[in-house]
Amino acid sequence: MAAPSHQGEAVEAEGSAGRRGSSGVEVVLSPDPTVPAPLCPHGPTLLFVKVNQGIEETRRFYACSACRDRKDCSFFQWEDEKLSEARLAAREAHNRRCQPPLTRMQCVERYLKFIELRLSQRKFCQRCQQLLLPEDWAEHREHQVLGDISVTQLKRPSHLLYPLENKKTNAQYLFADRSCQFLVDLLSTLGFRRVLCVGTPRLHELIRLKASDDKESNIKSLLLDIDFRYSQFYMEDSFCHYNMFNHHFFDGKAALEKCRAFLQEDEGKGVIMVTDPPFGGLVEPLAVTFKKLIALWKEGQSQDDSRKELPIFWIFPYFFESRIRQFFPSFCMLDYQVDYDNHVLYKHGKTGRKQSPVRIFTNIPPNKIILPTEEGYRFCPLCQRYVSLENQHCEHCDSCTSKDGRKWNHCFLCKKCVKPSWIHCTVCSYCAAPHHSCGGPKDGCFVCGELDHKRTTCPNISSSQRANKAVRKQKQRKSNKMELETTKGQSMNHTSVRRKKKRRERAHQYLCS
């Protein structure tokens, strides 16, 4: 999630700000520790600075850590801005209004009452996304309500709740059962006994289901997630309302201590962190947060174990590899393709460029991780790791070089392997897509700087820009159709034309809002 835009400007996302010839916004990773960041509904804000032509502008500002668009969280404050007591009081009141309607303790009490109800009395309001007690029924009489909520359904709340698919704020794309089962089996095979699930609710569910159904399974799980709706389904020892972009526990010190105790149990042995952040999120604040969780874990280590690392699975698109390794040099990227139930593109079985770009980054040695051969993975004896079937070993690079699941070709001029569709450009002196612009940015995508995709397909591009482009294309198609029909001599009713025009205008306003 990039920073919210200021005064309607589209914020250039991660990686763009530091490149010559570009402009954008960067997060300030080392703000003055003596100056507390102001609060928004999502916790402490982050400090950002605008960058133009690689030079930082002097005036910095605070913005929401969790929302890119100002319409999702309107917080904005210049770093040197002095606020009146009235404005501070109004902001505090606004922050309180934006908090969940129930406290963590109230949610626990309601859940304990709910599971004691008879099956016929267990109801769930789909409109309000809330478990209902009998005293709530009258208030939700006109809503769409599910009845007979079973224990199995309570154990899988991600199937009851509507996914939050705003990729800039929650981006709640849920693991497909195939990927989720693979992760659970892998964690068990590697011998982990505790899993800190940061933004992975479906993995958390499956771990708990396996533990309840299989007496031999002793894996425990703690879910940290920004979606407060999960508070309805879990006790305090299995869920914390949490913002991974600023390491903020919404329920305060008690939740932080739960997380600390979970990480440090058994002197920190047998625990792993698995995280699946929104793909539009900035790597920098995520890395800072994960290092804080690592520090929590290390507090329970003896001096003899000070060199050990907290095992981590960071699930993210492959084109963020260089950014992740900048903060975690020991990480490597596995070839396993993670897919999602509710994402139109990230599905298993697709080929070519339609394959899921989501991978697992980890500090666990790859030779310890076995990928399923029945899904098209093979073991490379030279690399000593599992790779995708078409990821062929390059004798010149001495590595299986493919990143996207296709066979890459070696370029002797670039002295490295490149995508099969790329050609060596004599003007740019490197390999690029056949129809690239030689006069354009020399470092790939203008938004994030990666070399393997263009700005139009960048996961960090503003959705408002995508929406405007989609609206323009839609209007052009309809305009062409109307001209064709007019040419054929088909008369159109003027009232119908005006009605269609108003519908187009409303659609445009909705997509751009």
Coordinates of C-alpha atoms in Angstrom, one line a residue:
M1 CA 0.0 0.0 0.0
A2 CA 1.5 3.2 -1.0
A3 CA 0.8 6.5 0.6
P4 CA -2.5 8.3 0.2
S5 CA -2.3 10.9 -2.6
H6 CA -2.4 14.6 -1.7
Q7 CA -4.9 16.9 -3.2
G8 CA -6.0 14.4 -5.8
E9 CA -2.5 13.6 -7.1
A10 CA -1.7 10.0 -8.1
V11 CA 1.1 8.9 -5.9
E12 CA 3.9 7.1 -7.7
A13 CA 4.4 3.8 -5.9
E14 CA 7.3 2.0 -4.4
G15 CA 10.7 2.2 -6.1
S16 CA 9.9 5.1 -8.4
A17 CA 10.9 7.9 -6.1
G18 CA 14.5 7.0 -6.0
R19 CA 15.0 6.8 -9.8
R20 CA 16.5 9.5 -11.8
G21 CA 14.0 11.2 -14.1
S22 CA 11.0 10.2 -12.0
S23 CA 8.8 11.6 -9.2
G24 CA 6.8 10.1 -6.4
V25 CA 6.6 9.5 -2.6
E26 CA 8.9 7.6 -0.3
V27 CA 8.4 6.6 3.3
V28 CA 10.9 8.0 5.8
L29 CA 12.2 4.9 7.5
S30 CA 14.1 6.7 10.3
P31 CA 11.9 9.5 11.6
D32 CA 12.8 11.4 14.8
P33 CA 12.0 8.9 17.6
T34 CA 11.4 11.7 20.0
V35 CA 8.5 13.0 17.9
P36 CA 5.5 10.7 18.1
A37 CA 3.6 10.1 14.9
P38 CA 0.0 11.5 14.8
L39 CA -2.8 8.9 15.0
C40 CA -5.4 8.1 12.4
P41 CA -8.1 5.3 12.6
H42 CA -5.5 2.8 11.5
G43 CA -3.0 3.6 14.3
P44 CA 0.2 5.7 14.1
T45 CA 0.7 7.3 10.7
L46 CA 3.9 7.1 8.6
L47 CA 6.1 10.0 7.6
F48 CA 6.5 10.5 3.8
V49 CA 8.5 12.8 1.6
K50 CA 7.9 13.7 -2.0
V51 CA 10.8 13.0 -4.4
N52 CA 11.3 14.8 -7.7
Q53 CA 14.1 13.9 -10.1
G54 CA 15.8 11.9 -7.3
I55 CA 15.8 14.9 -5.0
E56 CA 13.8 15.0 -1.8
E57 CA 11.5 18.0 -1.4
T58 CA 12.0 19.8 1.9
R59 CA 8.5 19.5 3.3
R60 CA 7.5 16.1 4.6
F61 CA 4.0 14.9 5.7
Y62 CA 2.2 12.3 7.7
A63 CA -0.4 10.0 6.0
C64 CA -2.2 6.7 6.8
S65 CA 0.0 3.6 6.8
A66 CA -2.7 1.3 5.6
C67 CA -4.6 3.3 2.9
R68 CA -3.3 4.6 -0.4
D69 CA -6.4 6.6 -1.3
R70 CA -7.5 9.6 0.7
K71 CA -11.1 8.5 0.2
D72 CA -10.3 5.4 2.3
C73 CA -8.5 7.4 5.0
S74 CA -8.4 11.2 4.6
F75 CA -5.6 11.8 7.1
F76 CA -3.0 14.3 6.0
Q77 CA -0.7 16.5 8.0
W78 CA 2.5 18.3 7.2
E79 CA 5.3 17.3 9.5
D80 CA 5.9 20.9 10.7
E81 CA 2.1 21.8 10.9
K82 CA 0.8 23.0 14.3
L83 CA -2.7 22.0 15.1
S84 CA -5.1 23.8 17.3
E85 CA -6.6 22.1 20.4
A86 CA -10.0 22.1 18.6
R87 CA -8.6 20.3 15.6
L88 CA -6.8 17.7 17.8
A89 CA -10.0 17.1 19.7
A90 CA -12.0 16.7 16.5
R91 CA -9.4 14.2 15.2
E92 CA -9.5 12.1 18.4
A93 CA -13.3 12.0 18.2
H94 CA -13.2 11.0 14.5
N95 CA -10.7 8.2 15.3
R96 CA -13.0 6.9 18.1
R97 CA -16.0 6.9 15.7
C98 CA -14.0 4.8 13.2
Q99 CA -13.1 2.0 15.7
P100 CA -15.1 -1.3 15.7
P101 CA -18.5 -1.0 17.5
L102 CA -17.5 -3.7 20.0
T103 CA -14.4 -4.1 22.2
R104 CA -12.3 -7.2 22.0
M105 CA -13.8 -8.4 25.4
Q106 CA -17.3 -7.8 24.2
C107 CA -16.6 -9.9 21.1
V108 CA -15.3 -12.8 23.2
E109 CA -18.4 -12.6 25.5
R110 CA -20.7 -12.6 22.5
Y111 CA -18.9 -15.6 21.0
L112 CA -19.2 -17.6 24.2
K113 CA -22.9 -16.9 24.3
F114 CA -23.3 -17.8 20.6
I115 CA -21.8 -21.2 20.8
E116 CA -24.1 -22.1 23.7
L117 CA -27.2 -21.4 21.5
R118 CA -29.1 -24.2 19.9
L119 CA -28.3 -24.7 16.2
S120 CA -31.7 -23.2 15.2
Q121 CA -30.8 -20.0 17.1
R122 CA -27.4 -19.4 15.6
K123 CA -27.8 -16.7 13.0
F124 CA -25.4 -14.6 10.9
C125 CA -26.3 -11.3 9.2
Q126 CA -24.7 -11.2 5.8
R127 CA -25.4 -7.5 5.4
C128 CA -23.8 -6.5 8.7
Q129 CA -21.2 -9.4 8.7
Q130 CA -22.1 -10.1 12.3
L131 CA -23.0 -13.1 14.5
L132 CA -26.4 -12.5 16.0
L133 CA -27.6 -13.2 19.5
P134 CA -31.4 -13.5 20.0
E135 CA -31.6 -10.0 21.3
D136 CA -30.2 -8.8 18.0
W137 CA -32.8 -10.4 15.7
A138 CA -35.3 -7.6 15.7
E139 CA -32.8 -5.1 14.5
H140 CA -31.7 -7.3 11.6
R141 CA -35.2 -8.5 10.6
E142 CA -35.1 -6.8 7.2
H143 CA -31.5 -8.0 6.4
Q144 CA -30.4 -11.2 4.7
V145 CA -29.7 -13.6 7.5
L146 CA -28.2 -17.1 7.5
G147 CA -29.5 -19.6 10.0
D148 CA -28.3 -22.8 11.5
I149 CA -24.7 -21.8 11.7
S150 CA -22.8 -24.9 12.5
V151 CA -19.6 -25.4 14.4
T152 CA -17.8 -26.2 11.2
Q153 CA -18.9 -22.8 9.8
L154 CA -17.7 -21.1 12.9
K155 CA -14.3 -22.7 12.4
R156 CA -14.0 -21.4 8.9
P157 CA -15.1 -17.7 9.2
S158 CA -13.4 -16.8 5.9
H159 CA -16.2 -18.7 4.1
L160 CA -18.8 -16.7 6.0
L161 CA -17.3 -13.3 5.7
Y162 CA -17.3 -11.4 2.4
P163 CA -13.7 -10.9 1.3
L164 CA -12.5 -7.2 1.5
E165 CA -11.0 -6.9 -2.0
N166 CA -9.8 -3.3 -1.9
K167 CA -6.2 -4.1 -2.9
K168 CA -5.0 -0.8 -1.5
T169 CA -6.3 -1.3 2.0
N170 CA -7.2 -4.9 2.9
A171 CA -6.7 -6.8 -0.3
Q172 CA -8.2 -9.9 1.2
Y173 CA -7.4 -12.4 -1.5
L174 CA -7.7 -15.8 0.2
F175 CA -5.5 -18.8 -0.4
A176 CA -7.0 -21.5 -2.6
D177 CA -7.4 -24.8 -0.8
R178 CA -4.5 -26.3 -2.9
S179 CA -2.0 -23.7 -1.8
C180 CA -3.3 -23.6 1.8
Q181 CA -3.0 -27.4 2.2
F182 CA 0.5 -27.3 0.7
L183 CA 1.6 -24.7 3.3
V184 CA 0.1 -26.6 6.2
D185 CA 1.7 -29.9 5.1
L186 CA 5.0 -28.1 4.5
L187 CA 5.0 -26.5 7.9
S188 CA 4.3 -29.8 9.5
T189 CA 7.0 -31.6 7.5
L190 CA 9.5 -28.9 8.5
G191 CA 8.7 -29.6 12.2
F192 CA 7.2 -26.2 13.2
R193 CA 4.9 -26.3 16.2
R194 CA 3.7 -22.7 16.2
V195 CA 2.7 -20.4 13.2
L196 CA 2.4 -16.7 13.5
C197 CA -0.1 -15.9 10.7
V198 CA 0.3 -12.3 9.7
G199 CA -2.6 -11.5 7.3
T200 CA -3.3 -15.2 6.4
P201 CA -6.7 -16.0 7.9
R202 CA -7.4 -19.0 5.8
L203 CA -4.1 -20.6 6.7
H204 CA -4.9 -19.9 10.4
E205 CA -8.2 -21.7 9.9
L206 CA -6.8 -24.8 8.3
I207 CA -4.1 -25.1 11.0
R208 CA -6.7 -25.0 13.7
L209 CA -9.0 -27.4 11.9
K210 CA -6.2 -29.9 11.5
A211 CA -5.3 -29.6 15.2
S212 CA -8.9 -30.2 16.2
D213 CA -9.4 -33.1 13.9
D214 CA -6.0 -34.8 14.2
K215 CA -4.9 -35.5 17.7
E216 CA -1.3 -36.1 16.5
S217 CA -1.1 -32.6 15.1
N218 CA 0.3 -30.2 17.7
I219 CA 0.6 -27.1 15.6
K220 CA -0.8 -23.9 17.2
S221 CA -1.5 -20.7 15.3
L222 CA -2.0 -17.0 16.2
L223 CA -3.6 -14.7 13.6
L224 CA -2.6 -11.0 13.3
D225 CA -5.0 -9.3 10.8
I226 CA -6.4 -5.8 10.2
D227 CA -9.9 -7.2 9.6
F228 CA -11.6 -6.7 12.9
R229 CA -14.5 -8.9 11.9
Y230 CA -12.4 -12.0 12.9
S231 CA -12.7 -10.8 16.5
Q232 CA -16.2 -12.4 16.5
F233 CA -14.8 -15.9 15.9
Y234 CA -11.7 -16.2 18.0
M235 CA -10.6 -15.9 21.6
E236 CA -7.8 -13.5 22.7
D237 CA -5.1 -16.2 22.4
S238 CA -5.7 -16.9 18.7
F239 CA -6.5 -13.5 17.1
C240 CA -5.1 -10.0 17.4
H241 CA -6.5 -7.0 15.5
Y242 CA -3.3 -5.7 13.9
N243 CA -1.9 -3.4 11.2
M244 CA 1.2 -4.9 9.6
F245 CA 2.2 -1.6 8.0
N246 CA 2.9 0.2 11.3
H247 CA 3.2 -2.7 13.8
H248 CA 0.1 -1.5 15.6
F249 CA -2.0 -3.7 17.9
F250 CA -5.5 -2.1 18.1
D251 CA -6.2 -3.7 21.5
G252 CA -3.1 -2.3 23.1
K253 CA -0.5 -3.8 25.3
A254 CA -2.5 -6.9 26.2
A255 CA -2.5 -8.0 22.5
L256 CA 1.2 -7.2 22.1
E257 CA 2.0 -9.4 25.1
K258 CA -0.1 -12.2 23.6
C259 CA 2.1 -12.0 20.5
R260 CA 5.3 -11.7 22.5
A261 CA 4.4 -14.8 24.6
F262 CA 3.5 -16.8 21.4
L263 CA 6.8 -16.0 19.8
Q264 CA 8.9 -16.6 22.9
E265 CA 7.2 -19.8 24.0
D266 CA 9.7 -22.7 24.5
E267 CA 12.6 -20.2 24.2
G268 CA 11.5 -19.3 20.7
K269 CA 11.9 -22.8 19.2
G270 CA 9.6 -24.3 16.7
V271 CA 7.9 -21.1 15.5
I272 CA 7.6 -19.6 12.0
M273 CA 6.0 -16.4 10.7
V274 CA 3.9 -16.7 7.5
T275 CA 2.7 -13.4 6.0
D276 CA 0.7 -12.5 2.9
P277 CA 0.6 -8.7 2.6
P278 CA -1.5 -6.8 0.1
F279 CA 0.4 -6.7 -3.1
G280 CA 0.0 -2.9 -3.4
G281 CA 1.8 -2.5 -0.1
L282 CA 5.2 -0.7 0.2
V283 CA 8.0 -3.1 1.0
E284 CA 9.8 -0.7 3.3
P285 CA 7.2 -0.3 6.1
L286 CA 6.5 -4.1 5.9
A287 CA 10.1 -4.9 6.3
V288 CA 10.4 -2.5 9.3
T289 CA 7.4 -4.2 10.9
F290 CA 8.7 -7.7 10.3
K291 CA 12.0 -6.7 11.8
K292 CA 10.1 -5.6 14.9
L293 CA 8.4 -9.0 15.2
I294 CA 11.8 -10.6 14.7
A295 CA 13.1 -8.4 17.6
L296 CA 10.2 -9.6 19.8
W297 CA 11.2 -13.2 19.1
K298 CA 14.9 -12.5 19.7
E299 CA 14.1 -11.1 23.2
G300 CA 13.5 -14.7 24.3
Q301 CA 16.7 -16.0 22.8
S302 CA 19.9 -16.7 24.8
Q303 CA 23.1 -15.1 23.7
D304 CA 24.3 -18.4 22.2
D305 CA 21.3 -18.3 19.8
S306 CA 21.8 -14.6 18.9
R307 CA 22.8 -15.5 15.3
K308 CA 19.7 -17.5 14.6
E309 CA 17.0 -16.1 12.4
L310 CA 13.2 -16.3 12.9
P311 CA 12.0 -18.6 10.1
I312 CA 9.8 -16.6 7.7
F313 CA 7.5 -17.3 4.7
W314 CA 6.8 -14.0 3.0
I315 CA 4.3 -14.5 0.2
F316 CA 4.6 -11.8 -2.5
P317 CA 4.8 -11.4 -6.3
Y318 CA 8.2 -12.5 -7.8
F319 CA 8.9 -9.0 -9.3
F320 CA 9.5 -7.7 -5.7
E321 CA 12.4 -10.0 -5.2
S322 CA 15.1 -7.3 -5.4
R323 CA 13.2 -5.1 -3.0
I324 CA 12.7 -7.9 -0.4
R325 CA 16.3 -9.0 -0.6
Q326 CA 17.4 -5.5 -0.1
F327 CA 16.0 -5.7 3.5
F328 CA 16.5 -9.5 4.0
P329 CA 19.6 -10.6 2.1
S330 CA 19.3 -14.2 3.4
F331 CA 15.9 -14.7 1.7
C332 CA 15.6 -16.8 -1.4
M333 CA 12.5 -17.2 -3.7
L334 CA 10.9 -20.5 -4.2
D335 CA 9.3 -21.5 -7.5
Y336 CA 6.0 -22.5 -5.9
Q337 CA 3.1 -20.6 -7.4
V338 CA 0.6 -19.5 -4.8
D339 CA -3.0 -19.1 -6.0
Y340 CA -6.1 -17.6 -4.6
D341 CA -9.8 -18.5 -4.6
N342 CA -11.2 -15.0 -5.3
H343 CA -8.6 -13.6 -7.7
V344 CA -9.5 -13.7 -11.4
L345 CA -5.8 -14.1 -12.5
Y346 CA -3.9 -15.9 -9.8
K347 CA -5.2 -19.4 -10.5
H348 CA -3.4 -22.7 -10.6
G349 CA -3.1 -24.5 -14.0
K350 CA -2.8 -21.4 -16.2
T351 CA 0.1 -21.2 -18.6
G352 CA 2.4 -18.6 -20.1
R353 CA 2.1 -15.1 -18.8
K354 CA -1.3 -16.0 -17.1
Q355 CA 0.4 -18.0 -14.4
S356 CA 0.2 -16.7 -10.9
P357 CA 3.2 -14.4 -10.2
V358 CA 2.9 -14.9 -6.4
R359 CA 5.8 -16.8 -4.8
I360 CA 7.2 -17.7 -1.3
F361 CA 10.3 -15.8 -0.1
T362 CA 12.0 -17.5 2.8
N363 CA 15.2 -17.7 4.9
I364 CA 14.8 -21.5 5.1
P365 CA 17.4 -23.3 2.9
P366 CA 15.5 -24.2 -0.3
N367 CA 17.0 -27.7 -0.3
K368 CA 14.9 -28.5 2.7
I369 CA 11.6 -27.6 0.9
I370 CA 10.0 -30.2 -1.3
L371 CA 7.6 -29.0 -3.9
P372 CA 4.9 -31.3 -5.2
T373 CA 6.0 -33.2 -8.4
E374 CA 2.3 -33.8 -9.3
E375 CA 1.9 -30.1 -9.8
G376 CA 4.8 -29.8 -12.2
Y377 CA 7.8 -29.2 -10.0
R378 CA 11.1 -31.1 -10.3
F379 CA 14.3 -31.3 -8.3
C380 CA 17.4 -29.7 -9.9
P381 CA 20.5 -31.7 -8.7
L382 CA 22.8 -28.8 -9.8
C383 CA 20.9 -26.1 -7.9
Q384 CA 19.9 -28.5 -5.1
R385 CA 16.4 -27.2 -5.0
Y386 CA 12.9 -27.8 -6.5
V387 CA 12.0 -25.7 -9.5
S388 CA 9.1 -25.5 -11.9
L389 CA 9.1 -27.9 -14.8
E390 CA 10.0 -25.4 -17.5
N391 CA 12.7 -23.6 -15.4
Q392 CA 15.7 -25.1 -17.2
H393 CA 19.2 -24.9 -15.7
C394 CA 21.4 -22.5 -17.6
E395 CA 25.0 -23.7 -17.9
H396 CA 26.2 -20.2 -18.5
C397 CA 24.5 -18.7 -15.4
D398 CA 24.9 -22.0 -13.5
S399 CA 21.4 -21.6 -12.2
C400 CA 17.8 -22.3 -12.9
T401 CA 17.1 -18.7 -13.9
S402 CA 13.4 -18.4 -14.7
K403 CA 11.3 -16.3 -12.3
D404 CA 7.8 -16.6 -13.9
G405 CA 7.5 -20.3 -14.6
R406 CA 8.5 -20.1 -18.3
K407 CA 11.8 -21.2 -19.9
W408 CA 14.1 -18.2 -20.1
N409 CA 16.8 -17.6 -22.8
H410 CA 20.4 -16.7 -22.2
C411 CA 21.6 -13.4 -23.7
F412 CA 25.3 -13.4 -24.2
L413 CA 25.4 -9.6 -24.6
C414 CA 23.6 -9.0 -21.3
K415 CA 25.4 -12.1 -19.8
K416 CA 22.2 -13.3 -18.1
C417 CA 18.9 -15.1 -18.9
V418 CA 15.9 -13.0 -19.9
K419 CA 12.2 -13.6 -20.6
P420 CA 11.6 -15.6 -23.8
S421 CA 9.7 -12.7 -25.5
W422 CA 12.5 -10.2 -24.9
I423 CA 15.1 -9.2 -27.5
H424 CA 18.4 -7.4 -27.2
C425 CA 18.0 -3.7 -28.1
T426 CA 21.1 -2.2 -29.6
V427 CA 19.9 1.3 -28.7
C428 CA 19.3 0.6 -25.0
S429 CA 22.1 -2.0 -24.8
Y430 CA 20.0 -4.4 -22.9
C431 CA 17.2 -6.9 -23.4
A432 CA 13.6 -5.6 -23.4
A433 CA 10.1 -6.3 -24.8
P434 CA 10.1 -6.0 -28.6
H435 CA 7.9 -2.9 -28.7
H436 CA 9.4 -1.0 -25.8
S437 CA 10.1 2.7 -26.1
C438 CA 13.8 3.4 -26.3
G439 CA 13.2 7.0 -25.3
G440 CA 11.3 5.9 -22.2
P441 CA 12.5 5.1 -18.7
K442 CA 15.7 3.0 -18.9
D443 CA 14.9 1.0 -15.8
G444 CA 11.7 -0.8 -16.7
C445 CA 8.3 0.0 -15.2
F446 CA 7.9 3.7 -14.5
V447 CA 5.9 3.0 -11.4
C448 CA 8.0 0.5 -9.5
G449 CA 11.2 0.3 -11.5
E450 CA 11.1 -3.5 -12.1
L451 CA 12.3 -4.8 -15.5
D452 CA 9.8 -7.6 -16.1
H453 CA 6.6 -5.6 -16.6
K454 CA 5.2 -2.3 -17.8
R455 CA 3.5 0.5 -16.0
T456 CA 0.0 -0.6 -17.3
T457 CA 0.3 -3.9 -15.5
C458 CA 2.1 -2.8 -12.4
P459 CA 0.4 -3.9 -9.2
N460 CA 1.2 -0.5 -7.6
I461 CA -0.5 1.6 -10.2
S462 CA -3.4 3.7 -8.8
S463 CA -6.8 2.1 -9.3
S464 CA -8.3 5.4 -10.1
Q465 CA -5.9 5.6 -13.1
R466 CA -7.0 2.1 -14.2
A467 CA -10.6 3.1 -13.7
N468 CA -10.2 6.3 -15.8
K469 CA -8.6 4.3 -18.6
A470 CA -11.3 1.6 -18.5
V471 CA -14.0 4.4 -18.7
R472 CA -12.3 6.0 -21.7
K473 CA -12.1 2.6 -23.5
Q474 CA -15.8 1.9 -22.7
K475 CA -16.9 5.3 -23.9
Q476 CA -14.9 4.9 -27.1
R477 CA -16.4 1.5 -27.8
K478 CA -19.9 2.8 -27.3
S479 CA -19.2 5.8 -29.4
N480 CA -17.9 3.7 -32.2
K481 CA -21.0 1.4 -32.0
M482 CA -23.3 4.4 -32.1
E483 CA -21.6 5.8 -35.2
L484 CA -21.8 2.4 -36.9
E485 CA -25.5 2.1 -36.2
T486 CA -26.1 5.7 -37.4
T487 CA -24.2 4.9 -40.6
K488 CA -26.5 1.9 -41.2
G489 CA -29.5 4.2 -41.0
Q490 CA -30.8 3.0 -37.7
S491 CA -32.7 5.8 -36.0
M492 CA -32.5 6.1 -32.2
N493 CA -35.0 7.5 -29.8
H494 CA -33.7 10.8 -28.3
T495 CA -35.0 9.9 -24.8
S496 CA -33.2 6.6 -24.9
V497 CA -30.0 8.3 -25.9
R498 CA -30.2 10.8 -23.0
R499 CA -30.9 7.9 -20.6
K500 CA -27.9 6.0 -21.8
K501 CA -25.7 9.1 -21.6
K502 CA -26.8 9.7 -18.0
R503 CA -26.0 6.0 -17.2
R504 CA -22.5 6.5 -18.7
E505 CA -22.0 9.6 -16.7
R506 CA -23.0 7.9 -13.4
A507 CA -20.7 4.9 -14.2
H508 CA -17.9 7.3 -14.8
Q509 CA -18.5 9.1 -11.5
Y510 CA -18.7 5.8 -9.7
L511 CA -15.5 4.4 -11.1
C512 CA -13.6 7.7 -10.5
S513 CA -14.9 8.3 -7.0

